[in-house]
PDB file of C-alpha atoms in Angstrom:
ATOM      1  CA  UNK A   1       5.505  17.549  17.864  1.00 82.00           C
ATOM      2  CA  UNK A   2       5.919  15.278  14.816  1.00 88.00           C
ATOM      3  CA  UNK A   3       7.714  12.064  15.167  1.00 93.00           C
ATOM      4  CA  UNK A   4       8.507   9.400  12.557  1.00 95.00           C
ATOM      5  CA  UNK A   5       9.598   5.862  13.554  1.00 96.00           C
ATOM      6  CA  UNK A   6      10.724   3.434  10.958  1.00 97.00           C
ATOM      7  CA  UNK A   7      10.632  -0.431  11.267  1.00 97.00           C
ATOM      8  CA  UNK A   8      10.852  -3.503   9.055  1.00 97.00           C
ATOM      9  CA  UNK A   9      14.463  -3.368   7.973  1.00 97.00           C
ATOM     10  CA  UNK A  10      16.597  -6.413   7.914  1.00 97.00           C
ATOM     11  CA  UNK A  11      18.830  -8.728   5.778  1.00 98.00           C
ATOM     12  CA  UNK A  12      17.463 -10.428   2.711  1.00 98.00           C
ATOM     13  CA  UNK A  13      18.664 -12.252  -0.277  1.00 98.00           C
ATOM     14  CA  UNK A  14      18.711 -10.714  -3.707  1.00 98.00           C
ATOM     15  CA  UNK A  15      15.281 -10.923  -5.515  1.00 98.00           C
ATOM     16  CA  UNK A  16      13.407 -11.057  -2.238  1.00 98.00           C
ATOM     17  CA  UNK A  17      10.931  -8.563  -0.948  1.00 98.00           C
ATOM     18  CA  UNK A  18      10.788  -6.405   2.150  1.00 98.00           C
ATOM     19  CA  UNK A  19       8.269  -3.893   3.433  1.00 98.00           C
ATOM     20  CA  UNK A  20       9.308  -0.943   5.513  1.00 98.00           C
ATOM     21  CA  UNK A  21       6.825   0.908   7.794  1.00 98.00           C
ATOM     22  CA  UNK A  22       6.900   4.355   9.277  1.00 97.00           C
ATOM     23  CA  UNK A  23       4.614   5.328  12.080  1.00 95.00           C
ATOM     24  CA  UNK A  24       3.801   9.043  12.148  1.00 92.00           C
ATOM     25  CA  UNK A  25       2.701  10.713  15.375  1.00 89.00           C
ATOM     26  CA  UNK A  26       1.698  14.374  15.670  1.00 81.00           C
ATOM     27  CA  UNK A  27       1.290  14.568  11.940  1.00 68.00           C
ATOM     28  CA  UNK A  28      -2.289  15.731  11.638  1.00 60.00           C
ATOM     29  CA  UNK A  29      -2.228  17.863   8.546  1.00 61.00           C
ATOM     30  CA  UNK A  30      -3.759  16.079   5.664  1.00 66.00           C
ATOM     31  CA  UNK A  31      -1.953  18.225   3.091  1.00 81.00           C
ATOM     32  CA  UNK A  32       1.663  17.093   2.966  1.00 88.00           C
ATOM     33  CA  UNK A  33       4.335  15.011   1.466  1.00 93.00           C
ATOM     34  CA  UNK A  34       5.690  11.727   2.806  1.00 94.00           C
ATOM     35  CA  UNK A  35       8.903  10.239   1.429  1.00 96.00           C
ATOM     36  CA  UNK A  36      11.446   7.508   1.717  1.00 98.00           C
ATOM     37  CA  UNK A  37      15.180   8.266   1.377  1.00 98.00           C
ATOM     38  CA  UNK A  38      18.237   6.039   1.658  1.00 98.00           C
ATOM     39  CA  UNK A  39      21.878   6.356   2.273  1.00 98.00           C
ATOM     40  CA  UNK A  40      24.444   3.710   1.469  1.00 97.00           C
ATOM     41  CA  UNK A  41      27.741   3.608   3.296  1.00 96.00           C
ATOM     42  CA  UNK A  42      30.013   6.247   1.750  1.00 96.00           C
ATOM     43  CA  UNK A  43      27.436   7.619  -0.492  1.00 96.00           C
ATOM     44  CA  UNK A  44      25.117  10.613  -0.493  1.00 96.00           C
ATOM     45  CA  UNK A  45      21.537  10.400   0.620  1.00 96.00           C
ATOM     46  CA  UNK A  46      19.011   9.801  -2.290  1.00 97.00           C
ATOM     47  CA  UNK A  47      15.304  10.125  -2.605  1.00 97.00           C
ATOM     48  CA  UNK A  48      13.631   6.860  -3.256  1.00 98.00           C
ATOM     49  CA  UNK A  49       9.824   7.640  -3.344  1.00 98.00           C
ATOM     50  CA  UNK A  50       7.355  10.248  -2.311  1.00 97.00           C
ATOM     51  CA  UNK A  51       3.611  10.294  -1.778  1.00 95.00           C
ATOM     52  CA  UNK A  52       1.320  13.286  -1.579  1.00 93.00           C
ATOM     53  CA  UNK A  53      -1.282  12.781   1.163  1.00 88.00           C
ATOM     54  CA  UNK A  54      -3.843  14.934  -0.706  1.00 84.00           C
ATOM     55  CA  UNK A  55      -4.527  13.351  -4.091  1.00 83.00           C
ATOM     56  CA  UNK A  56      -2.457  10.230  -3.489  1.00 86.00           C
ATOM     57  CA  UNK A  57       0.088  10.881  -6.224  1.00 92.00           C
ATOM     58  CA  UNK A  58       3.360   8.974  -5.923  1.00 96.00           C
ATOM     59  CA  UNK A  59       6.743   9.575  -7.429  1.00 96.00           C
ATOM     60  CA  UNK A  60       9.715   7.145  -7.718  1.00 97.00           C
ATOM     61  CA  UNK A  61      13.406   7.448  -8.403  1.00 97.00           C
ATOM     62  CA  UNK A  62      14.279   5.853 -11.782  1.00 96.00           C
ATOM     63  CA  UNK A  63      16.368   3.140 -10.134  1.00 95.00           C
ATOM     64  CA  UNK A  64      13.451   1.790  -8.057  1.00 97.00           C
ATOM     65  CA  UNK A  65      10.596   2.414 -10.337  1.00 95.00           C
ATOM     66  CA  UNK A  66       8.619  -0.720 -11.075  1.00 94.00           C
ATOM     67  CA  UNK A  67      10.215  -2.452  -8.017  1.00 98.00           C
ATOM     68  CA  UNK A  68       9.185  -0.329  -5.039  1.00 98.00           C
ATOM     69  CA  UNK A  69       5.736   0.905  -4.006  1.00 98.00           C
ATOM     70  CA  UNK A  70       5.012   3.695  -1.525  1.00 97.00           C
ATOM     71  CA  UNK A  71       1.656   3.873   0.188  1.00 95.00           C
ATOM     72  CA  UNK A  72      -0.013   5.736   3.054  1.00 93.00           C
ATOM     73  CA  UNK A  73      -2.704   4.484   5.355  1.00 92.00           C
ATOM     74  CA  UNK A  74      -4.475   7.502   6.754  1.00 87.00           C
ATOM     75  CA  UNK A  75      -6.441   5.387   9.289  1.00 89.00           C
ATOM     76  CA  UNK A  76      -3.293   4.276  11.018  1.00 91.00           C
ATOM     77  CA  UNK A  77      -1.237   7.273   9.993  1.00 90.00           C
ATOM     78  CA  UNK A  78       1.571   5.126   8.613  1.00 93.00           C
ATOM     79  CA  UNK A  79       3.534   5.247   5.442  1.00 95.00           C
ATOM     80  CA  UNK A  80       5.021   2.076   3.893  1.00 98.00           C
ATOM     81  CA  UNK A  81       7.618   1.139   1.253  1.00 98.00           C
ATOM     82  CA  UNK A  82       7.129  -2.253  -0.371  1.00 98.00           C
ATOM     83  CA  UNK A  83      10.399  -3.301  -1.932  1.00 98.00           C
ATOM     84  CA  UNK A  84      10.359  -6.068  -4.524  1.00 98.00           C
ATOM     85  CA  UNK A  85      13.129  -7.790  -6.324  1.00 98.00           C
ATOM     86  CA  UNK A  86      15.739  -6.313  -4.081  1.00 98.00           C
ATOM     87  CA  UNK A  87      19.286  -6.009  -5.329  1.00 98.00           C
ATOM     88  CA  UNK A  88      22.575  -5.646  -3.377  1.00 98.00           C
ATOM     89  CA  UNK A  89      22.763  -2.042  -4.595  1.00 97.00           C
ATOM     90  CA  UNK A  90      19.612  -1.346  -2.559  1.00 98.00           C
ATOM     91  CA  UNK A  91      21.589  -1.974   0.637  1.00 98.00           C
ATOM     92  CA  UNK A  92      21.399   1.261   2.719  1.00 98.00           C
ATOM     93  CA  UNK A  93      19.919   2.898   5.741  1.00 98.00           C
ATOM     94  CA  UNK A  94      16.359   3.847   4.845  1.00 98.00           C
ATOM     95  CA  UNK A  95      14.663   6.909   6.307  1.00 98.00           C
ATOM     96  CA  UNK A  96      11.114   8.193   6.125  1.00 97.00           C
ATOM     97  CA  UNK A  97      10.471  11.858   6.093  1.00 96.00           C
ATOM     98  CA  UNK A  98       7.558  14.382   5.885  1.00 94.00           C
ATOM     99  CA  UNK A  99       6.739  17.897   5.357  1.00 92.00           C
ATOM    100  CA  UNK A 100       3.472  19.920   5.181  1.00 88.00           C
ATOM    101  CA  UNK A 101       2.435  21.384   1.874  1.00 87.00           C
ATOM    102  CA  UNK A 102      -0.934  22.227   0.340  1.00 85.00           C
ATOM    103  CA  UNK A 103       0.788  21.511  -3.050  1.00 86.00           C
ATOM    104  CA  UNK A 104       1.826  17.974  -2.173  1.00 87.00           C
ATOM    105  CA  UNK A 105       5.240  16.579  -3.102  1.00 92.00           C
ATOM    106  CA  UNK A 106       7.551  18.460  -5.285  1.00 89.00           C
ATOM    107  CA  UNK A 107       9.281  16.624  -8.150  1.00 89.00           C
ATOM    108  CA  UNK A 108      12.036  15.653  -8.525  1.00 89.00           C
ATOM    109  CA  UNK A 109      12.494  14.583  -4.893  1.00 91.00           C
ATOM    110  CA  UNK A 110      13.994  17.419  -2.898  1.00 91.00           C
ATOM    111  CA  UNK A 111      15.417  16.387   0.462  1.00 93.00           C
ATOM    112  CA  UNK A 112      15.754  19.962   1.853  1.00 93.00           C
ATOM    113  CA  UNK A 113      11.993  20.324   1.760  1.00 94.00           C
ATOM    114  CA  UNK A 114      11.499  17.584   4.295  1.00 95.00           C
ATOM    115  CA  UNK A 115      11.283  18.996   7.791  1.00 94.00           C
ATOM    116  CA  UNK A 116      10.646  15.847   9.752  1.00 95.00           C
ATOM    117  CA  UNK A 117      12.799  12.718   9.659  1.00 97.00           C
ATOM    118  CA  UNK A 118      12.909   9.347  11.291  1.00 97.00           C
ATOM    119  CA  UNK A 119      15.985   7.637  12.696  1.00 97.00           C
ATOM    120  CA  UNK A 120      16.291   5.063   9.903  1.00 97.00           C
ATOM    121  CA  UNK A 121      16.199   1.352   9.478  1.00 98.00           C
ATOM    122  CA  UNK A 122      18.925  -0.772   7.861  1.00 98.00           C
ATOM    123  CA  UNK A 123      18.258  -2.834   4.749  1.00 98.00           C
ATOM    124  CA  UNK A 124      20.981  -5.264   3.633  1.00 98.00           C
ATOM    125  CA  UNK A 125      20.708  -7.272   0.475  1.00 98.00           C
ATOM    126  CA  UNK A 126      23.157 -10.041  -0.295  1.00 97.00           C
TER     127      UNK A 126
END
């Protein structure tokens, strides 16, 4: 039984940084894809970043590239999203997600591939 629990959200000022964490339990397959998504009020969910656990390749949406960094710690089985130079448009509920795949993450980011989802953590930038 795979569970994902996000933490680290909060309210920050523009240009500040915030790091989100996602603790994975039951996710024992080392061939998979971990991702972060977000959904702002009244808008569709969008993919932010993905990370292939085998090979370590990461992929970012254009609007966060050079500001956000996704990482995975296989010793603690946690995935992180470091968000730098935050902007008000980054305000959203952020979700981590995962799926098993020997091929790693597909690009572009495809939400329907993700089988496991966390409950989300709110990030507000003012």
